[in-house]
Amino acid sequence: MSEKTYASASLAAQAMGWIDPVTKAVVPPIHMASTYLRDEDNGYRSGRIYARADNPTFDQAEATLTALEGGAKSLIFSSGMSAATACFLALSPGDHVVTSKVMYWALRNWLMTFATQWGLKIEFVDTDKTDQVAAAVKPGVTKLVWIETPANPTWSVSDIAAIAEIAHKAGALLGVDSTVATPVLTRPIEHGADIVMHSATKYLNGHSDIIAGALTGARDDAYWAKLRTIRSQLGTILGQTEAWLLMRGMRTLFPRVAWACRSAQNLAEQFAEHPMVEEVLYPGLPSFAGHAAAAKQMKGGFGGMLSVRVKGGERAAIATAARVGLWKRATSLGGVESLIEHRASIEGAGTPCPPDLLRLSVGVEESSDLFDDLDQALKRAHNA
């Protein structure tokens, strides 16, 4: 694009305005090469050596995400888990980490097992309560504070700026899993975060057809160099076709997220008054505990994720999910189709997820259709 400053939505829609210099195509090619030609003097002036380190197909997605997050550099990974775990593997055995008690279950499980066995000292706290973070952080000992906000599946909100101040005062880095907020709603680096992680499988891609992860760093520093090395040496790179599909999905990120936010807000308000719903968990509701913090750091909406706690407990919740038609019973979130899931069944023993909770990922269908479908499912389950 020209030197004019464009809105983030425009940058995403045009993938930074990139045009293929040879064909003048407005959509980039997929580079399938696994290796690159060495110069006659044994150098690599192209900057490319081997595709396990990088691939030209990565360039657009990484550059676009860097611009959207306001960071220094981005890396795309083979999954959200590979991106997140890289942030912990860049530490050393014995390092102390403070992290969210409520978070993506697979990462929580990895931290409780592999990371702990490897030697990290993991301390779980309710990071939506800033005083708990302050009490847990050990100056000079804590190396990383890791938060997920809003946190899956209760959507608790952690104050990024306040926690960044606590972490940095103690000499620690702050990593933020911003998968649900997306750069459309929150740019954690502007609030003091050092690393932003996305399960790019979700909203960044938005079409439920790839598995991918991404990191954006506030600085291109020694920690960032470790992350790049980990991606290369562990081989946790994204396939070329998946990288192309990720960029394809990011072009529609802003309209998709805006639609999902409006629809989720509408559904949250309607189900908050539903006689068969015990509670609605959604940051956009003024009654929600994290609403004030969310309003401070989420601009333009409160996300497309909400959870409903069904009257009648676990049995009623599972029975409700069994009776939907438009909503799809499936794991994942952030796609164009709306998904419903009984999370406690998925997470199993030890989950902090209430057994009566149904997690809802709101897609781009008509909000009234989504309400009607879940409404009839609740009624049928209640009368069963």
Short mmCIF file of C-alpha atoms in Angstrom, two decimals:
data_model
loop_
_atom_site.label_atom_id
_atom_site.label_comp_id
_atom_site.label_asym_id
_atom_site.label_seq_id
_atom_site.Cartn_x
_atom_site.Cartn_y
_atom_site.Cartn_z
CA MET A 1 0.00 0.00 0.00
CA SER A 2 1.00 3.65 -0.24
CA GLU A 3 2.51 5.60 2.64
CA LYS A 4 -0.95 6.76 3.71
CA THR A 5 -2.04 5.34 7.05
CA TYR A 6 -4.99 3.00 6.65
CA ALA A 7 -7.35 1.53 9.22
CA SER A 8 -6.56 -1.95 10.49
CA ALA A 9 -9.69 -3.32 8.81
CA SER A 10 -8.42 -2.08 5.45
CA LEU A 11 -4.97 -3.55 6.02
CA ALA A 12 -6.49 -6.93 6.83
CA ALA A 13 -8.93 -6.89 3.92
CA GLN A 14 -6.15 -6.22 1.41
CA ALA A 15 -3.47 -8.27 3.18
CA MET A 16 -1.32 -5.16 3.51
CA GLY A 17 -1.98 -4.30 -0.14
CA TRP A 18 0.43 -6.92 -1.43
CA ILE A 19 0.55 -7.46 -5.22
CA ASP A 20 2.58 -10.27 -6.80
CA PRO A 21 5.48 -8.48 -8.55
CA VAL A 22 5.60 -10.98 -11.44
CA THR A 23 1.96 -11.77 -12.26
CA LYS A 24 0.33 -8.70 -10.64
CA ALA A 25 -2.06 -11.10 -8.86
CA VAL A 26 -3.89 -9.61 -5.88
CA VAL A 27 -3.89 -12.99 -4.12
CA PRO A 28 -0.47 -14.42 -3.22
CA PRO A 29 0.83 -17.72 -4.58
CA ILE A 30 1.56 -20.75 -2.43
CA HIS A 31 5.30 -21.45 -2.33
CA MET A 32 5.73 -25.20 -2.01
CA ALA A 33 9.55 -25.26 -2.06
CA SER A 34 11.26 -26.92 0.89
CA THR A 35 14.74 -25.56 0.13
CA TYR A 36 16.35 -22.51 -1.52
CA LEU A 37 19.33 -21.98 -3.83
CA ARG A 38 22.64 -21.07 -2.23
CA ASP A 39 24.69 -18.26 -3.82
CA GLU A 40 27.92 -19.04 -5.67
CA ASP A 41 29.98 -17.70 -2.78
CA ASN A 42 28.07 -20.03 -0.39
CA GLY A 43 25.82 -17.29 0.97
CA TYR A 44 22.03 -16.93 1.15
CA ARG A 45 21.34 -13.34 0.09
CA SER A 46 17.68 -14.21 -0.43
CA GLY A 47 17.38 -14.72 3.34
CA ARG A 48 15.94 -18.20 2.71
CA ILE A 49 17.77 -21.40 3.59
CA TYR A 50 15.29 -24.15 4.39
CA ALA A 51 11.53 -24.20 4.78
CA ARG A 52 11.65 -25.46 8.37
CA ALA A 53 12.91 -21.99 9.28
CA ASP A 54 10.50 -20.02 7.11
CA ASN A 55 8.65 -19.96 3.83
CA PRO A 56 7.57 -17.03 1.60
CA THR A 57 3.95 -18.11 2.11
CA PHE A 58 4.34 -17.17 5.78
CA ASP A 59 5.34 -13.60 5.01
CA GLN A 60 1.95 -12.03 4.41
CA ALA A 61 0.16 -13.59 7.37
CA GLU A 62 3.01 -12.70 9.73
CA ALA A 63 3.35 -9.14 8.42
CA THR A 64 -0.41 -8.55 8.56
CA LEU A 65 -0.72 -9.88 12.10
CA THR A 66 2.25 -7.75 13.21
CA ALA A 67 0.52 -4.66 11.85
CA LEU A 68 -2.83 -5.55 13.41
CA GLU A 69 -1.28 -6.20 16.84
CA GLY A 70 1.10 -3.24 16.70
CA GLY A 71 4.08 -5.48 17.42
CA ALA A 72 7.63 -5.86 16.17
CA LYS A 73 7.52 -9.39 14.70
CA SER A 74 5.13 -12.32 14.32
CA LEU A 75 5.58 -16.06 13.88
CA ILE A 76 2.97 -18.54 12.71
CA PHE A 77 2.99 -22.08 14.09
CA SER A 78 1.49 -25.48 13.35
CA SER A 79 -1.12 -25.05 16.11
CA GLY A 80 -2.17 -22.79 18.95
CA MET A 81 -0.66 -25.30 21.35
CA SER A 82 2.72 -25.20 19.60
CA ALA A 83 2.69 -21.39 19.72
CA ALA A 84 1.73 -21.27 23.40
CA THR A 85 4.09 -23.99 24.58
CA ALA A 86 6.99 -22.30 22.78
CA CYS A 87 6.61 -19.38 25.19
CA PHE A 88 7.21 -21.72 28.14
CA LEU A 89 9.92 -23.78 26.44
CA ALA A 90 11.86 -20.53 25.96
CA LEU A 91 12.26 -20.44 29.75
CA SER A 92 14.60 -22.61 31.83
CA PRO A 93 13.89 -25.43 34.28
CA GLY A 94 13.33 -23.95 37.72
CA ASP A 95 11.76 -20.74 36.42
CA HIS A 96 8.61 -19.58 38.18
CA VAL A 97 5.48 -18.87 36.13
CA VAL A 98 2.19 -17.32 37.25
CA THR A 99 -0.75 -18.18 35.05
CA SER A 100 -4.53 -18.13 34.77
CA LYS A 101 -6.45 -20.79 36.64
CA VAL A 102 -9.18 -20.61 33.99
CA MET A 103 -7.74 -21.07 30.51
CA TYR A 104 -7.79 -23.29 27.45
CA TRP A 105 -7.89 -26.76 28.98
CA ALA A 106 -5.26 -28.40 26.77
CA LEU A 107 -2.65 -25.79 27.72
CA ARG A 108 -3.60 -26.00 31.40
CA ASN A 109 -3.17 -29.77 31.24
CA TRP A 110 0.24 -29.42 29.51
CA LEU A 111 1.39 -26.99 32.19
CA MET A 112 0.29 -29.34 34.98
CA THR A 113 2.05 -32.31 33.39
CA PHE A 114 4.88 -31.86 30.88
CA ALA A 115 5.94 -28.34 31.87
CA THR A 116 5.95 -29.21 35.56
CA GLN A 117 7.82 -32.48 34.98
CA TRP A 118 10.34 -30.58 32.85
CA GLY A 119 11.04 -28.28 35.78
CA LEU A 120 8.94 -25.13 35.51
CA LYS A 121 7.31 -23.94 38.72
CA ILE A 122 3.73 -23.24 37.66
CA GLU A 123 1.41 -21.31 39.96
CA PHE A 124 -2.26 -21.01 38.97
CA VAL A 125 -4.27 -18.03 40.24
CA ASP A 126 -7.47 -16.21 39.34
CA THR A 127 -5.83 -13.59 37.14
CA ASP A 128 -9.08 -11.64 36.90
CA LYS A 129 -8.29 -10.75 40.51
CA THR A 130 -5.22 -8.53 40.19
CA ASP A 131 -4.38 -8.81 43.88
CA GLN A 132 -3.89 -12.57 43.47
CA VAL A 133 -1.40 -11.94 40.68
CA ALA A 134 0.47 -9.41 42.80
CA ALA A 135 0.63 -11.87 45.71
CA ALA A 136 1.88 -14.73 43.52
CA VAL A 137 4.57 -12.90 41.55
CA LYS A 138 8.05 -13.23 43.06
CA PRO A 139 10.46 -10.39 42.14
CA GLY A 140 13.55 -11.71 40.41
CA VAL A 141 12.17 -15.26 40.45
CA THR A 142 9.00 -15.13 38.32
CA LYS A 143 10.01 -15.09 34.66
CA LEU A 144 6.63 -15.15 32.95
CA VAL A 145 3.08 -14.16 33.78
CA TRP A 146 0.60 -15.78 31.38
CA ILE A 147 -3.02 -14.72 31.14
CA GLU A 148 -5.92 -15.61 28.89
CA THR A 149 -8.52 -12.88 28.51
CA PRO A 150 -11.40 -13.36 28.08
CA ALA A 151 -10.72 -16.81 29.56
CA ASN A 152 -12.27 -19.95 28.13
CA PRO A 153 -14.98 -20.99 29.03
CA THR A 154 -16.21 -18.62 31.77
CA TRP A 155 -14.93 -15.50 29.93
CA SER A 156 -13.41 -13.94 33.03
CA VAL A 157 -11.46 -10.79 32.14
CA SER A 158 -7.95 -9.99 33.35
CA ASP A 159 -6.71 -6.39 33.45
CA ILE A 160 -3.78 -6.47 31.01
CA ALA A 161 -2.34 -3.07 31.91
CA ALA A 162 -2.45 -3.67 35.66
CA ILE A 163 -0.88 -7.13 35.35
CA ALA A 164 1.78 -5.84 32.95
CA GLU A 165 2.83 -3.32 35.59
CA ILE A 166 3.06 -6.05 38.23
CA ALA A 167 5.01 -8.39 35.96
CA HIS A 168 7.49 -5.81 34.73
CA LYS A 169 8.14 -4.45 38.22
CA ALA A 170 9.13 -8.00 39.21
CA GLY A 171 11.35 -8.46 36.13
CA ALA A 172 8.94 -10.86 34.42
CA LEU A 173 7.44 -10.93 30.94
CA LEU A 174 3.70 -10.82 30.29
CA GLY A 175 2.19 -13.19 27.74
CA VAL A 176 -1.46 -12.84 26.71
CA ASP A 177 -3.61 -15.44 25.01
CA SER A 178 -5.85 -13.06 23.04
CA THR A 179 -7.55 -15.69 20.90
CA VAL A 180 -11.08 -14.66 21.87
CA ALA A 181 -10.53 -10.89 21.86
CA THR A 182 -8.62 -10.87 18.54
CA PRO A 183 -6.75 -7.72 17.45
CA VAL A 184 -10.11 -6.36 16.34
CA LEU A 185 -11.14 -5.78 19.97
CA THR A 186 -7.91 -5.75 22.00
CA ARG A 187 -4.25 -5.06 21.17
CA PRO A 188 -2.49 -6.36 24.31
CA ILE A 189 0.89 -4.85 23.39
CA GLU A 190 -0.67 -1.38 23.71
CA HIS A 191 -1.56 -2.34 27.29
CA GLY A 192 1.97 -3.52 28.15
CA ALA A 193 2.05 -7.17 27.02
CA ASP A 194 5.36 -8.57 25.75
CA ILE A 195 3.95 -11.52 23.80
CA VAL A 196 0.52 -12.05 22.26
CA MET A 197 -0.63 -15.57 21.39
CA HIS A 198 -3.48 -16.67 19.14
CA SER A 199 -4.90 -20.04 18.38
CA ALA A 200 -5.15 -18.99 14.75
CA THR A 201 -7.40 -21.99 14.16
CA LYS A 202 -10.14 -19.86 15.65
CA TYR A 203 -11.02 -16.27 14.71
CA LEU A 204 -7.93 -15.41 12.65
CA ASN A 205 -8.74 -18.19 10.18
CA GLY A 206 -12.45 -18.17 10.92
CA HIS A 207 -13.51 -21.01 8.60
CA SER A 208 -12.79 -24.17 10.63
CA ASP A 209 -10.53 -25.59 7.95
CA ILE A 210 -7.00 -25.35 9.40
CA ILE A 211 -5.08 -25.84 12.65
CA ALA A 212 -2.66 -22.96 13.28
CA GLY A 213 -1.11 -20.76 15.95
CA ALA A 214 0.60 -17.39 16.07
CA LEU A 215 2.79 -15.24 18.29
CA THR A 216 3.45 -11.51 18.06
CA GLY A 217 6.27 -9.94 20.04
CA ALA A 218 6.50 -6.40 21.31
CA ARG A 219 10.24 -6.48 20.62
CA ASP A 220 12.68 -8.40 18.43
CA ASP A 221 14.88 -9.31 21.38
CA ALA A 222 16.71 -12.31 22.86
CA TYR A 223 13.47 -13.95 24.05
CA TRP A 224 11.99 -13.55 20.57
CA ALA A 225 15.11 -15.14 19.06
CA LYS A 226 14.54 -18.16 21.34
CA LEU A 227 10.96 -18.47 20.11
CA ARG A 228 12.11 -18.42 16.48
CA THR A 229 14.74 -21.07 17.22
CA ILE A 230 12.22 -23.29 19.04
CA ARG A 231 9.83 -23.15 16.09
CA SER A 232 12.60 -24.16 13.69
CA GLN A 233 14.28 -26.82 15.82
CA LEU A 234 11.05 -28.47 16.96
CA GLY A 235 9.62 -28.27 13.46
CA THR A 236 6.38 -26.66 14.63
CA ILE A 237 5.90 -24.76 11.38
CA LEU A 238 2.65 -24.30 9.53
CA GLY A 239 2.16 -26.00 6.18
CA GLN A 240 2.26 -23.77 3.12
CA THR A 241 -1.36 -24.38 2.15
CA GLU A 242 -2.51 -23.76 5.73
CA ALA A 243 -0.53 -20.50 5.83
CA TRP A 244 -2.27 -19.40 2.63
CA LEU A 245 -5.67 -20.33 4.09
CA LEU A 246 -4.84 -18.40 7.27
CA MET A 247 -4.20 -15.24 5.27
CA ARG A 248 -7.38 -15.87 3.28
CA GLY A 249 -9.34 -15.99 6.53
CA MET A 250 -7.68 -12.90 8.03
CA ARG A 251 -8.96 -10.79 5.14
CA THR A 252 -12.51 -11.06 6.55
CA LEU A 253 -11.51 -10.93 10.24
CA PHE A 254 -13.01 -7.52 10.98
CA PRO A 255 -16.50 -8.01 9.51
CA ARG A 256 -16.74 -11.53 10.95
CA VAL A 257 -15.81 -10.42 14.46
CA ALA A 258 -18.07 -7.37 14.31
CA TRP A 259 -21.04 -9.54 13.28
CA ALA A 260 -20.30 -12.14 15.97
CA CYS A 261 -20.02 -9.44 18.65
CA ARG A 262 -23.39 -7.91 17.79
CA SER A 263 -25.07 -11.29 17.68
CA ALA A 264 -23.46 -12.53 20.92
CA GLN A 265 -24.46 -9.35 22.76
CA ASN A 266 -28.03 -9.77 21.56
CA LEU A 267 -28.14 -13.44 22.56
CA ALA A 268 -26.58 -12.74 25.96
CA GLU A 269 -29.20 -10.12 26.73
CA GLN A 270 -32.05 -12.40 25.63
CA PHE A 271 -30.88 -15.50 27.47
CA ALA A 272 -30.18 -13.49 30.63
CA GLU A 273 -33.97 -13.19 30.89
CA HIS A 274 -34.71 -16.79 29.87
CA PRO A 275 -36.61 -18.79 32.51
CA MET A 276 -34.56 -21.94 31.88
CA VAL A 277 -31.15 -20.25 32.10
CA GLU A 278 -29.52 -19.88 35.51
CA GLU A 279 -26.80 -17.45 34.40
CA VAL A 280 -25.24 -16.00 31.27
CA LEU A 281 -21.48 -15.46 31.27
CA TYR A 282 -20.58 -12.69 28.82
CA PRO A 283 -18.29 -9.66 29.28
CA GLY A 284 -20.77 -7.40 27.49
CA LEU A 285 -23.40 -7.70 30.21
CA PRO A 286 -23.18 -4.90 32.83
CA SER A 287 -23.94 -7.51 35.50
CA PHE A 288 -20.89 -9.58 34.53
CA ALA A 289 -18.05 -9.39 37.07
CA GLY A 290 -15.44 -8.49 34.46
CA HIS A 291 -17.52 -5.97 32.53
CA ALA A 292 -15.62 -2.88 33.68
CA ALA A 293 -12.22 -4.35 32.84
CA ALA A 294 -13.54 -5.57 29.50
CA ALA A 295 -14.95 -2.14 28.65
CA LYS A 296 -11.52 -0.64 29.35
CA GLN A 297 -9.52 -2.92 27.05
CA MET A 298 -12.04 -4.28 24.52
CA LYS A 299 -13.03 -1.68 21.94
CA GLY A 300 -15.85 -2.25 19.47
CA GLY A 301 -17.49 -5.20 21.16
CA PHE A 302 -17.11 -7.92 23.75
CA GLY A 303 -16.46 -10.94 21.56
CA GLY A 304 -18.44 -13.73 19.98
CA MET A 305 -18.14 -16.18 22.89
CA LEU A 306 -20.58 -16.64 25.74
CA SER A 307 -21.65 -19.42 28.05
CA VAL A 308 -25.04 -20.24 29.53
CA ARG A 309 -25.59 -22.14 32.76
CA VAL A 310 -28.73 -24.22 32.36
CA LYS A 311 -31.28 -24.68 35.12
CA GLY A 312 -31.51 -28.35 36.00
CA GLY A 313 -27.76 -28.91 36.10
CA GLU A 314 -25.56 -31.14 34.01
CA ARG A 315 -28.34 -33.42 32.80
CA ALA A 316 -30.39 -30.50 31.49
CA ALA A 317 -27.36 -28.90 29.85
CA ILE A 318 -26.41 -32.08 27.96
CA ALA A 319 -30.06 -32.67 27.01
CA THR A 320 -30.27 -29.12 25.64
CA ALA A 321 -27.17 -29.56 23.48
CA ALA A 322 -28.64 -32.80 22.14
CA ARG A 323 -31.73 -31.00 20.83
CA VAL A 324 -30.26 -28.12 18.81
CA GLY A 325 -30.54 -27.98 15.05
CA LEU A 326 -28.82 -24.84 13.76
CA TRP A 327 -26.13 -24.82 16.44
CA LYS A 328 -23.55 -27.54 15.81
CA ARG A 329 -22.28 -29.77 18.63
CA ALA A 330 -18.55 -29.52 18.03
CA THR A 331 -15.29 -28.51 19.68
CA SER A 332 -13.60 -25.26 18.63
CA LEU A 333 -14.73 -21.68 18.26
CA GLY A 334 -14.40 -18.59 16.11
CA GLY A 335 -15.72 -20.03 12.84
CA VAL A 336 -18.53 -18.75 10.63
CA GLU A 337 -20.80 -21.53 11.95
CA SER A 338 -22.19 -21.39 15.47
CA LEU A 339 -21.03 -24.14 17.83
CA ILE A 340 -22.33 -25.44 21.16
CA GLU A 341 -20.45 -27.65 23.58
CA HIS A 342 -20.80 -29.09 27.07
CA ARG A 343 -17.27 -28.21 28.18
CA ALA A 344 -17.12 -30.15 31.45
CA SER A 345 -17.59 -33.40 29.52
CA ILE A 346 -14.66 -32.51 27.27
CA GLU A 347 -12.32 -31.36 30.02
CA GLY A 348 -13.02 -34.21 32.44
CA ALA A 349 -11.90 -34.58 36.04
CA GLY A 350 -10.37 -31.52 37.64
CA THR A 351 -12.01 -29.02 35.33
CA PRO A 352 -12.95 -25.65 36.85
CA CYS A 353 -15.84 -25.54 34.36
CA PRO A 354 -19.31 -25.78 35.99
CA PRO A 355 -21.17 -28.96 34.95
CA ASP A 356 -24.28 -27.00 33.95
CA LEU A 357 -22.37 -24.81 31.46
CA LEU A 358 -22.83 -24.78 27.70
CA ARG A 359 -20.18 -22.91 25.72
CA LEU A 360 -21.49 -21.01 22.72
CA SER A 361 -19.39 -19.81 19.78
CA VAL A 362 -21.55 -17.39 17.82
CA GLY A 363 -21.05 -17.44 14.07
CA VAL A 364 -22.51 -15.31 11.30
CA GLU A 365 -26.01 -16.78 11.10
CA GLU A 366 -29.03 -14.62 11.88
CA SER A 367 -29.19 -13.95 15.61
CA SER A 368 -32.94 -14.55 15.72
CA ASP A 369 -32.49 -18.01 14.21
CA LEU A 370 -29.82 -18.86 16.76
CA PHE A 371 -32.02 -17.71 19.63
CA ASP A 372 -35.05 -19.63 18.39
CA ASP A 373 -33.04 -22.83 17.96
CA LEU A 374 -31.52 -22.78 21.45
CA ASP A 375 -34.81 -21.63 22.96
CA GLN A 376 -36.66 -24.66 21.58
CA ALA A 377 -33.82 -26.95 22.71
CA LEU A 378 -34.05 -25.58 26.26
CA LYS A 379 -37.82 -26.06 26.32
CA ARG A 380 -37.68 -29.59 24.92
CA ALA A 381 -34.95 -30.58 27.38
CA HIS A 382 -36.94 -29.11 30.27
CA ASN A 383 -40.06 -31.01 29.25
CA ALA A 384 -38.27 -34.30 28.55
#
